Each structure stands twice: as structure tokens, then as C-alpha cells.
Amino acid sequence: MFPSAPVAPPVVDNTPPPLVVDLDGTLVHTDMLHESTLRLCRQAPLAALRIPLWMMRGKAFSKQQIAQRTRLDTSLLPYDQTLLSWLHAQRQGGRQLVLCTASDRTIACDVAAHCQLFDEVLASDGGLNLKGEHKARALVQRFGSQGFDYVGDAMADLPVWSAARQGIVTNATQATIDRAQEAGHIAQVLSPRRTSLSSWWGALRVHHWTKNLLLFVALVAAHQIDDLQAWMRLALAFAAFSLCASSVYIANDLLDLEHDRRHPRKRDRPFASGALSIGQGVLLMPLLALAALALAWSVGPAFMVWLCGYLALTWLYSCWLKRLAVVDCLILAGLYMMRVVAGAAAVDVELSFWLLAFSGFLFLSLAFVKRYAELLLPEAAADSKLHGRGYVAADAASIQLFGVAAGYCAVLVLGLYLNSETVVRLYATPELVWGTVPVVLFWISWIWLRASRGEMHDDPLVFAFRDKASLVAAALFGMALVLGSWTFP
């Protein structure tokens, strides 16, 4: 007998299966269909009207048509940095990475090209919407049942986790995590989704509601501060303007996503960073506007007209006028003044020419401060332009000149007003009211000095409420008015 030949040991393949990664809500903290639809509405609103017709031919076809008409800057998307770091480690370990998404293939390929992580891209192609059961079947056909691991974030991924060898959950709610663990073997939860109260606070811009205190200016200037009913009506007016402003802030953030993501501070805003979804913003925006209009109607028809005018003008500003140099500052000043006028309309107080002229020049100066501060940002200097606005970095000196001139014109109007007969009628000791002139002169000079040092907030009124020198100036201004109203023996 011949000796038996040695038996070779079985080959054990320790190579892990392909790692399949979802895009929307997983790799990026946003939805690419929402992003591209918003961009289409902004760039080609007439084409956006065809979306319902495209949807009649299927969601995949609609995604394809929208993607063909828009091009997103994928480098600016809010990527999940925790997941990206983990994927880089997986790739360095020799693992095959596959991007599989319900987004259109054009967008998916752009994202893959930017990340330079993925060996293969599977995406919707205009005929098949690669989501849920469709995605699960496509992956089983490509890699076999239990032949891949899958990273996802939503309930729609449950069939895919069921077909995968292992599931990785990221950016998901606790309910989704629980369902995923029931559907398949979940090996890892990278980061659960948390929407904090601060995200909603930032989206509504509650701290900007302080600007609506301008509604009370006309009542105070008319020396009718003892009218309790007027204060109650102005409180409702304040709530209406605040809700209306929050609605517009959300709209502006949604329309300005790419520009905000280029900004060193605005990139952390809730919608730009993906802390809140675009869908949440689109739903909340009209609800806030309707609530504001309901409150405005309870205040009175005259106030309602001014609030509607404010709402219309802010929409024009967000969609178009903010891109026109100088015009945008005039509009911003006008929006501040509309608060003063609307407050007067709410309590039926007559506005004086002096108050309108003073506030007009003052708010124009503040609008120019806002643009000047933005033009001093390193990003504006590097690009030689201010993204989404009609300015270049070289305009900073001119904007500074315009703003300082407007501010000093406000001081001049105040001085002329204090020399009028109106002051003699309203104040018992008008000489003391002259103390307001150096106070305003100081404050205008102070904010422009801080702006030239690059220390100005994006919104000068927000800066004023936080700046100690500005608060002291406001206290001295109010003290001069109060002392001027007293009769001294």
C-alpha cells in the first residue's frame, strides 16, 4: 500500500464582508432630495413647479429630474464626522466600502468622489427608488443574503438590516434602534440622534426677539406709558412679530444653506449643520406665520397690514433683494423702521417726523455695520466676495464711510429735534435731554470702532444687548429722558 497523501487544511477566508453605507441621514446629517429641491426652488422656481408632474412618474424619476437641474457642492454637506472616522479605519483595514442610497446616482457619485472612500456606488437611477425592500433585494442580489454589513439610520432600513450579516446604527432615534435590534443582529450603535432644545432655540432665533422691543418705541416717545391697555396690545403685537420673524429666519436659513456652511459661525446653525432636518423647517415655517397672522388680527387691522407688509418684504429680501448691494442695507433699515411704525399702528399713536428720520438714519448705520463686519471676515477677503451678497472685499471702506455718515446724520437729526417746540411741550426740563446727544454720538462711534477691529457680531442689535458699553449708553440715554421729564424746584 502506498502511504496516503497529506490532506491540505481548508482555506479560511477571514476577510470581512463588504460594508454598505447609507447616505441620507447616515453619512450626512441631511436629506439630499430636500437639499436639491430647495436649490431648485431657489435657482429655477419655474422648473420646481413641475415637481408634482415628475412625481406622477415615480419618486425615482422625480429625483433624477431634480438632480439633473441642480448641482450641490458636496464638500459643504454636514457629514457625520464620527462615522467618517470609523469608515476610514475600516478602509485602512482593507475592507470594501459600498455607498448605497435612495438618492439619485448623480448626487451619490458626487458624494463618493468627495469622500474618496467607496469602492462602489449603488443608487436610484430614475426607474428604481433604491429604498427599503428595493434596497434589500438589490444588496442580496449583489452580495448574497447575509453577505454584507449595513450602516443605516431610519425605519426604512429595517428590511436591509434583516438581510445583512450585521447592522450598524448611527444617527437614529431610540425607537429606530429598538426596531433595528428586533429586525437583525445589530453589532454597533455609533451615535444616537439627539435633537436638543438649544437647536430649536437657535432655529427660532429667540435671542433676536429683543429687536421687536422697537414696537414699544412709539408709545414711550409719545409719553403714554401709563396706558395699560396699550401695553397689553403691544404685548400681543410683540408675540406676533416674534413668531413672524422666526418663520422668516427659518425660511432664510433654508434658502441660505450653502452660504451659511461657508461661514465660520453660521455653519453651526441648526439647519446648516443638520441638527434639525429640512423637512422640520418646511413644516414649521408656515405654522409660525399663520400663528403670527392670527395674533396680529386680534391686535387690529392697521397692525395686521404692517405685519403682512413686513412678512412680504422679508420674503423678497430673502429670495432676491439681499443680493443687491446697498439696496439690501436700505431694506434692512426699512425692516427695523417697520417695527416702530407697526407699534404705533397697534396703539393708534401718531409718529413724528423726527422719530422716523432719527430711526431711519440710525438703522441704516446699523445695517451697514452688519455688512461691514461680514466683509472683514477672512473668508470674504480670500474669495474677494461675500457669498450670497452683492459685495466684494474691496467694498469694506465704502461701506464703512456710508455707515458712519448715516450714524452721524442720526445724531444731527436728534440735535435738531431737541431744538424744536415739540421738546418744550413734552419735557419739563428740556436742557437735560441734550445729554442724549453725546451718548448717541459715543455709541455710534463705539460700534464702528469695534466693527473696524473685527469685534462686531453678525447682528449689531444683538451685539448691543451683550456689550457693556452699549448697555451703559442705553442707561444714560434713558436717564437723560427721565430727568428731562421732571420738574425741579
Coordinates of C-alpha atoms in Angstrom, one line a residue:
M1 CA 0.0 0.0 0.0
F2 CA 1.1 3.5 -0.8
P3 CA 1.1 6.0 2.0
S4 CA -1.8 8.4 1.9
A5 CA -1.1 11.9 0.6
P6 CA -1.3 14.6 3.3
V7 CA -4.6 16.4 3.3
A8 CA -4.4 20.2 2.9
P9 CA -6.1 22.2 5.6
P10 CA -9.3 24.1 4.5
V11 CA -8.7 27.7 3.4
V12 CA -10.3 30.0 5.9
D13 CA -11.3 33.4 4.5
N14 CA -11.1 35.9 7.3
T15 CA -11.9 38.9 5.0
P16 CA -15.0 40.7 6.4
P17 CA -17.9 41.1 4.0
P18 CA -18.4 44.4 2.2
L19 CA -19.6 47.3 4.4
V20 CA -22.6 49.0 2.8
V21 CA -23.3 52.6 4.0
D22 CA -26.5 54.6 3.6
L23 CA -26.3 58.3 2.6
D24 CA -29.3 60.4 3.7
G25 CA -29.3 60.9 7.5
T26 CA -26.4 58.4 7.9
L27 CA -23.3 59.6 6.1
V28 CA -24.6 63.1 6.1
H29 CA -26.9 64.9 8.6
T30 CA -29.4 65.9 5.9
D31 CA -31.6 64.6 3.1
M32 CA -30.2 65.0 -0.4
L33 CA -33.7 65.2 -2.0
H34 CA -34.6 68.0 0.3
E35 CA -31.3 69.8 -0.4
S36 CA -31.6 69.5 -4.1
T37 CA -35.3 70.5 -4.1
L38 CA -34.5 73.7 -2.1
R39 CA -31.7 74.5 -4.5
L40 CA -34.0 74.0 -7.5
C41 CA -36.7 76.3 -5.9
R42 CA -34.1 79.0 -5.4
Q43 CA -32.3 78.7 -8.8
A44 CA -35.2 77.8 -11.1
P45 CA -38.6 78.3 -9.4
L46 CA -40.5 77.7 -12.6
A47 CA -38.9 74.3 -13.1
A48 CA -39.8 73.5 -9.5
L49 CA -43.4 73.8 -10.4
R50 CA -43.0 70.7 -12.5
I51 CA -42.2 68.5 -9.5
P52 CA -45.8 67.3 -9.0
L53 CA -45.8 66.1 -12.6
W54 CA -42.5 64.3 -12.2
M55 CA -43.8 62.7 -9.0
M56 CA -46.6 61.2 -11.0
R57 CA -44.0 59.1 -12.9
G58 CA -42.4 57.9 -9.7
K59 CA -40.2 59.2 -6.9
A60 CA -37.0 57.9 -8.6
F61 CA -37.9 59.8 -11.8
S62 CA -38.5 63.0 -9.8
K63 CA -35.2 62.6 -8.0
Q64 CA -33.4 62.2 -11.3
Q65 CA -35.1 65.3 -12.9
I66 CA -34.2 67.4 -9.9
A67 CA -30.6 66.2 -9.8
Q68 CA -30.1 66.9 -13.5
R69 CA -31.1 70.5 -12.9
T70 CA -29.1 71.2 -9.8
R71 CA -25.5 70.6 -8.7
L72 CA -24.8 70.5 -4.9
D73 CA -21.4 71.4 -3.5
T74 CA -20.9 68.1 -1.7
S75 CA -17.8 69.4 0.1
L76 CA -20.1 71.6 2.2
L77 CA -22.5 68.9 3.3
P78 CA -22.8 68.2 7.1
Y79 CA -21.0 64.9 7.2
D80 CA -21.2 62.6 10.3
Q81 CA -17.6 63.0 11.4
T82 CA -17.8 60.1 13.9
L83 CA -19.0 57.8 11.1
L84 CA -16.4 59.1 8.6
S85 CA -13.5 58.4 11.1
W86 CA -14.9 54.9 11.7
L87 CA -15.2 54.3 7.9
H88 CA -11.6 55.4 7.3
A89 CA -10.4 52.9 9.9
Q90 CA -12.4 50.2 8.2
R91 CA -10.9 51.0 4.8
Q92 CA -7.4 51.1 6.2
G93 CA -8.1 47.6 7.4
G94 CA -8.7 46.5 3.8
R95 CA -12.5 46.4 3.9
Q96 CA -14.6 47.0 0.8
L97 CA -16.9 50.0 1.2
V98 CA -20.1 50.5 -0.8
L99 CA -22.3 53.6 -0.8
C100 CA -25.9 52.5 -1.3
T101 CA -28.6 55.2 -1.2
A102 CA -32.1 56.1 -2.4
S103 CA -30.7 59.4 -3.6
D104 CA -30.1 59.9 -7.3
R105 CA -27.0 58.3 -8.8
T106 CA -25.6 61.7 -9.9
I107 CA -25.6 63.0 -6.3
A108 CA -24.3 59.8 -4.9
C109 CA -21.4 59.7 -7.2
D110 CA -20.5 63.3 -6.4
V111 CA -20.5 62.4 -2.7
A112 CA -18.4 59.3 -3.3
A113 CA -15.9 61.4 -5.3
H114 CA -15.6 63.9 -2.5
C115 CA -15.2 61.3 0.3
Q116 CA -12.8 59.1 -1.7
L117 CA -13.8 56.1 0.5
F118 CA -16.1 54.0 -1.5
D119 CA -15.3 51.2 -4.0
E120 CA -18.8 51.0 -5.4
V121 CA -21.9 53.2 -5.6
L122 CA -25.5 51.8 -5.8
A123 CA -28.2 54.5 -6.1
S124 CA -31.6 55.3 -7.6
D125 CA -31.4 55.5 -11.3
G126 CA -34.6 57.2 -12.4
G127 CA -36.5 54.0 -12.6
L128 CA -36.0 52.3 -9.3
N129 CA -36.1 54.1 -6.0
L130 CA -33.4 52.2 -4.0
K131 CA -35.0 52.3 -0.6
G132 CA -36.4 49.8 1.9
E133 CA -37.3 46.5 0.3
H134 CA -35.9 47.6 -3.0
K135 CA -32.5 48.3 -1.4
A136 CA -32.5 45.0 0.5
R137 CA -33.3 43.0 -2.7
A138 CA -30.6 44.8 -4.7
L139 CA -27.9 44.1 -2.0
V140 CA -28.9 40.5 -1.7
Q141 CA -28.6 40.1 -5.5
R142 CA -25.2 41.8 -5.4
F143 CA -23.6 40.2 -2.3
G144 CA -26.0 37.4 -1.3
S145 CA -28.1 37.0 1.8
Q146 CA -26.1 37.8 5.0
G147 CA -23.2 38.7 2.6
F148 CA -22.8 42.3 3.7
D149 CA -22.9 44.6 6.8
Y150 CA -25.1 47.6 6.6
V151 CA -24.9 51.1 8.2
G152 CA -28.2 52.9 8.4
D153 CA -30.3 55.3 10.4
A154 CA -34.0 55.1 9.7
M155 CA -37.1 52.8 9.9
A156 CA -36.9 52.4 6.1
D157 CA -33.6 50.5 6.7
L158 CA -35.3 47.7 8.7
P159 CA -35.5 45.3 5.7
V160 CA -31.9 45.9 4.9
W161 CA -30.7 45.2 8.4
S162 CA -32.8 41.9 8.3
A163 CA -30.9 40.9 5.1
A164 CA -27.5 41.9 6.4
R165 CA -25.0 39.8 8.3
Q166 CA -24.6 42.6 10.9
G167 CA -26.2 46.0 11.3
I168 CA -24.6 49.2 12.4
V169 CA -26.9 52.0 13.5
T170 CA -26.0 55.6 13.6
N171 CA -27.8 58.9 14.0
A172 CA -31.0 57.1 14.8
T173 CA -33.8 57.7 17.3
Q174 CA -34.2 55.2 20.2
A175 CA -37.3 53.8 18.6
T176 CA -35.4 53.0 15.4
I177 CA -32.6 51.4 17.4
D178 CA -35.0 49.2 19.2
R179 CA -36.8 48.1 16.0
A180 CA -33.4 47.5 14.3
Q181 CA -32.3 45.2 17.1
E182 CA -35.5 43.2 16.6
A183 CA -35.1 43.1 12.8
G184 CA -31.5 41.9 12.7
H185 CA -28.2 41.5 14.5
I186 CA -27.1 45.0 15.4
A187 CA -23.4 44.9 16.2
Q188 CA -22.8 48.5 17.0
V189 CA -24.6 51.8 17.7
L190 CA -22.3 54.6 16.8
S191 CA -24.2 57.7 17.8
P192 CA -27.9 58.1 18.7
R193 CA -29.8 61.1 17.3
R194 CA -30.4 63.9 19.8
T195 CA -32.3 67.0 19.0
S196 CA -31.7 69.4 21.8
L197 CA -33.8 72.3 22.9
S198 CA -30.9 74.6 22.0
S199 CA -31.3 73.5 18.4
W200 CA -34.9 74.7 18.3
W201 CA -33.9 77.8 20.2
G202 CA -31.3 78.6 17.6
A203 CA -33.6 77.9 14.7
L204 CA -36.3 80.2 16.0
R205 CA -33.6 82.8 16.9
V206 CA -35.3 83.6 20.2
H207 CA -32.5 85.9 21.2
H208 CA -33.3 88.0 18.1
W209 CA -36.8 88.7 19.5
T210 CA -35.3 91.5 21.5
K211 CA -35.3 93.5 18.3
N212 CA -39.1 93.6 18.5
L213 CA -38.9 95.8 21.5
L214 CA -38.8 98.5 18.9
L215 CA -42.6 98.1 18.8
F216 CA -42.8 99.9 22.1
V217 CA -40.7 103.0 21.0
A218 CA -43.7 105.0 19.7
L219 CA -45.7 104.5 22.9
V220 CA -42.7 105.6 25.0
A221 CA -41.9 108.5 22.7
A222 CA -45.5 109.8 23.0
H223 CA -45.2 109.7 26.8
Q224 CA -48.2 107.4 27.1
I225 CA -46.5 104.8 29.3
D226 CA -49.4 104.8 31.8
D227 CA -51.8 103.3 29.2
L228 CA -52.2 99.7 30.4
Q229 CA -54.4 98.6 27.6
A230 CA -51.9 99.9 25.1
W231 CA -49.2 97.8 26.8
M232 CA -51.4 94.7 26.5
R233 CA -51.9 95.2 22.8
L234 CA -48.2 95.8 22.3
A235 CA -47.5 92.5 24.1
L236 CA -49.7 90.7 21.6
A237 CA -48.0 92.6 18.8
F238 CA -44.6 91.6 20.2
A239 CA -45.6 87.9 20.2
A240 CA -46.9 88.2 16.6
F241 CA -43.8 89.9 15.3
S242 CA -41.6 87.4 17.1
L243 CA -43.4 84.4 15.6
C244 CA -43.4 86.1 12.2
A245 CA -39.6 86.8 12.4
S246 CA -38.9 83.2 13.5
S247 CA -40.8 82.0 10.4
V248 CA -38.7 84.2 8.2
Y249 CA -35.5 83.2 9.9
I250 CA -36.2 79.6 9.1
A251 CA -37.0 80.4 5.5
N252 CA -33.8 82.4 5.2
D253 CA -31.7 79.6 6.7
L254 CA -33.2 77.1 4.4
L255 CA -32.6 79.2 1.3
D256 CA -29.0 80.1 2.5
L257 CA -27.8 76.6 3.5
E258 CA -24.7 76.6 1.3
H259 CA -23.7 80.2 2.1
D260 CA -24.1 79.5 5.9
R261 CA -21.9 76.4 5.6
R262 CA -19.1 78.6 4.2
H263 CA -19.4 81.0 7.2
P264 CA -17.2 80.3 10.2
R265 CA -20.1 80.8 12.7
K266 CA -23.2 80.3 10.6
R267 CA -22.1 76.8 9.7
D268 CA -23.2 75.7 13.2
R269 CA -26.8 76.9 12.7
P270 CA -29.3 74.0 13.2
F271 CA -30.3 73.5 9.5
A272 CA -26.8 74.1 8.1
S273 CA -25.3 71.7 10.5
G274 CA -28.1 69.1 10.1
A275 CA -29.1 69.3 13.8
L276 CA -32.6 69.9 12.5
S277 CA -33.9 68.5 9.3
I278 CA -35.0 70.5 6.3
G279 CA -38.4 68.8 6.5
Q280 CA -39.0 70.0 10.0
G281 CA -38.2 73.6 8.9
V282 CA -40.5 73.4 5.9
L283 CA -43.4 72.3 8.1
L284 CA -42.7 74.7 11.0
M285 CA -42.3 77.8 8.8
P286 CA -45.9 78.2 7.6
L287 CA -47.3 77.2 11.1
L288 CA -45.4 80.1 12.7
A289 CA -46.5 82.5 10.0
L290 CA -50.2 81.6 10.5
A291 CA -49.9 81.9 14.3
A292 CA -48.4 85.3 13.8
L293 CA -51.2 86.5 11.5
A294 CA -53.8 85.2 13.9
L295 CA -52.3 87.2 16.8
A296 CA -51.9 90.3 14.5
W297 CA -55.6 90.1 13.6
S298 CA -56.5 90.2 17.3
V299 CA -54.4 93.4 17.7
G300 CA -56.2 95.3 14.9
P301 CA -56.4 95.7 11.2
A302 CA -53.9 98.5 11.0
F303 CA -51.3 96.4 12.7
M304 CA -52.2 93.4 10.6
V305 CA -51.4 95.4 7.4
W306 CA -48.0 96.4 8.7
L307 CA -47.2 92.8 9.7
C308 CA -48.2 91.5 6.3
G309 CA -46.0 94.1 4.7
Y310 CA -43.1 93.1 6.9
L311 CA -43.7 89.5 6.0
A312 CA -43.8 90.2 2.3
L313 CA -40.7 92.4 2.4
T314 CA -38.7 89.9 4.3
W315 CA -39.6 87.2 1.8
L316 CA -38.5 89.5 -1.1
Y317 CA -35.3 90.2 0.9
S318 CA -34.6 86.5 1.5
C319 CA -35.2 85.5 -2.1
W320 CA -33.8 88.3 -4.1
L321 CA -33.1 91.8 -2.5
K322 CA -30.3 90.6 -0.2
R323 CA -28.1 90.0 -3.2
L324 CA -28.3 93.7 -4.4
A325 CA -25.5 95.8 -3.0
V326 CA -26.7 98.9 -0.9
V327 CA -30.3 98.0 -1.6
D328 CA -30.1 95.2 0.9
C329 CA -29.0 97.7 3.6
L330 CA -31.8 100.0 2.8
I331 CA -34.2 97.1 3.1
L332 CA -32.7 96.1 6.5
A333 CA -33.1 99.6 7.8
G334 CA -36.7 99.6 6.5
L335 CA -37.5 96.4 8.3
Y336 CA -36.3 97.9 11.6
M337 CA -38.4 101.0 11.0
M338 CA -41.4 98.9 10.2
R339 CA -41.3 97.6 13.7
V340 CA -41.5 101.2 15.1
V341 CA -44.4 102.1 12.7
A342 CA -46.2 98.8 13.4
G343 CA -46.0 99.5 17.1
A344 CA -47.5 102.9 16.6
A345 CA -50.3 101.4 14.4
A346 CA -51.1 98.9 17.1
V347 CA -51.9 101.5 19.8
D348 CA -53.0 104.3 17.4
V349 CA -50.2 106.7 18.2
E350 CA -49.1 109.3 15.7
L351 CA -45.5 109.1 14.7
S352 CA -43.4 112.3 14.4
F353 CA -41.2 113.2 11.5
W354 CA -38.3 113.5 13.9
L355 CA -38.6 109.9 15.2
L356 CA -38.9 108.5 11.7
A357 CA -35.9 110.4 10.5
F358 CA -33.7 109.6 13.5
S359 CA -34.6 105.9 13.5
G360 CA -34.2 105.7 9.7
F361 CA -30.6 107.0 9.7
L362 CA -29.7 105.0 12.9
F363 CA -31.0 101.7 11.5
L364 CA -29.3 102.4 8.2
S365 CA -26.0 102.8 10.0
L366 CA -26.6 99.5 11.8
A367 CA -27.4 97.7 8.5
F368 CA -24.1 99.0 7.1
V369 CA -22.3 97.8 10.3
K370 CA -23.7 94.3 9.7
R371 CA -22.3 94.2 6.1
Y372 CA -19.0 95.8 7.0
A373 CA -18.4 93.2 9.8
E374 CA -19.1 90.4 7.3
L375 CA -16.7 91.9 4.7
L376 CA -13.9 91.8 7.3
L377 CA -14.2 88.0 7.7
P378 CA -11.1 86.1 6.3
E379 CA -13.4 84.1 4.0
A380 CA -14.7 87.2 2.3
A381 CA -11.1 88.5 1.8
A382 CA -9.9 85.2 0.5
D383 CA -12.7 84.9 -2.0
S384 CA -12.7 88.6 -2.8
K385 CA -16.5 88.5 -2.4
L386 CA -19.3 88.0 0.2
H387 CA -21.1 84.8 -0.6
G388 CA -24.8 85.3 -1.4
R389 CA -24.4 89.1 -1.3
G390 CA -23.6 91.8 -3.9
Y391 CA -20.3 92.9 -2.3
V392 CA -16.6 92.2 -2.7
A393 CA -14.0 92.6 0.0
A394 CA -12.8 95.9 -1.5
D395 CA -16.2 97.5 -0.7
A396 CA -15.4 97.5 3.0
A397 CA -14.0 101.0 3.1
S398 CA -17.0 102.4 1.2
I399 CA -19.5 100.6 3.4
Q400 CA -17.7 102.0 6.5
L401 CA -18.0 105.5 5.0
F402 CA -21.7 105.1 4.3
G403 CA -22.4 103.7 7.7
V404 CA -20.5 106.3 9.7
A405 CA -22.2 109.1 7.7
A406 CA -25.6 107.6 8.3
G407 CA -24.9 107.3 12.0
Y408 CA -23.8 110.9 12.4
C409 CA -26.8 112.0 10.4
A410 CA -28.9 110.4 13.1
V411 CA -27.1 112.4 15.7
L412 CA -27.7 115.6 13.7
V413 CA -31.4 114.8 13.5
L414 CA -31.6 114.2 17.2
G415 CA -29.9 117.6 17.8
L416 CA -32.3 119.4 15.6
Y417 CA -35.3 117.7 17.3
L418 CA -34.1 118.8 20.7
N419 CA -34.2 122.4 19.4
S420 CA -37.9 122.1 18.3
E421 CA -41.0 123.2 20.1
T422 CA -42.1 119.6 20.5
V423 CA -39.4 119.0 23.1
V424 CA -40.5 122.1 25.1
R425 CA -44.1 120.7 25.2
L426 CA -43.1 117.1 26.2
Y427 CA -40.2 117.8 28.7
A428 CA -40.3 119.9 31.8
T429 CA -36.5 120.4 31.7
P430 CA -35.5 120.1 28.0
E431 CA -32.0 121.2 28.7
L432 CA -31.2 117.9 30.4
V433 CA -32.4 116.0 27.3
W434 CA -29.5 117.4 25.4
G435 CA -27.4 114.8 27.3
T436 CA -28.7 112.2 24.8
V437 CA -26.7 113.7 22.0
P438 CA -23.2 112.9 23.3
V439 CA -24.5 109.5 24.4
V440 CA -25.7 108.6 20.9
L441 CA -22.6 110.1 19.3
F442 CA -20.4 107.9 21.6
W443 CA -22.4 104.8 20.8
I444 CA -22.3 105.3 17.0
S445 CA -18.6 105.8 17.2
W446 CA -18.1 102.9 19.6
I447 CA -19.9 100.3 17.4
W448 CA -18.0 101.4 14.3
L449 CA -14.7 101.3 16.2
R450 CA -15.5 97.7 17.4
A451 CA -16.5 96.8 13.9
S452 CA -13.2 98.0 12.4
R453 CA -11.4 95.8 14.9
G454 CA -13.3 92.8 13.7
E455 CA -15.2 92.5 17.1
M456 CA -18.8 93.0 15.8
H457 CA -21.5 90.3 16.0
D458 CA -23.4 89.4 12.9
D459 CA -26.3 91.4 14.2
P460 CA -25.4 94.8 15.7
L461 CA -28.5 94.9 17.9
V462 CA -27.6 91.6 19.4
F463 CA -24.2 93.0 20.0
A464 CA -25.7 96.0 21.7
F465 CA -27.7 93.8 24.1
R466 CA -24.5 92.0 25.1
D467 CA -22.0 94.8 25.1
K468 CA -21.4 96.5 28.5
A469 CA -20.6 99.9 27.0
S470 CA -23.7 99.8 24.9
L471 CA -25.8 98.9 27.9
V472 CA -24.3 101.8 29.9
A473 CA -25.0 104.1 27.0
A474 CA -28.6 103.0 26.9
A475 CA -29.0 103.6 30.6
L476 CA -27.5 107.1 30.3
F477 CA -29.8 107.8 27.4
G478 CA -32.9 106.7 29.4
M479 CA -31.7 108.7 32.4
A480 CA -31.4 111.9 30.4
L481 CA -35.0 111.4 29.1
V482 CA -36.4 110.7 32.6
L483 CA -34.5 113.7 34.2
G484 CA -35.7 115.9 31.4
S485 CA -39.3 115.0 32.2
W486 CA -39.0 116.0 35.9
T487 CA -39.8 119.4 37.2
F488 CA -37.0 120.6 39.6
P489 CA -37.8 123.2 42.3

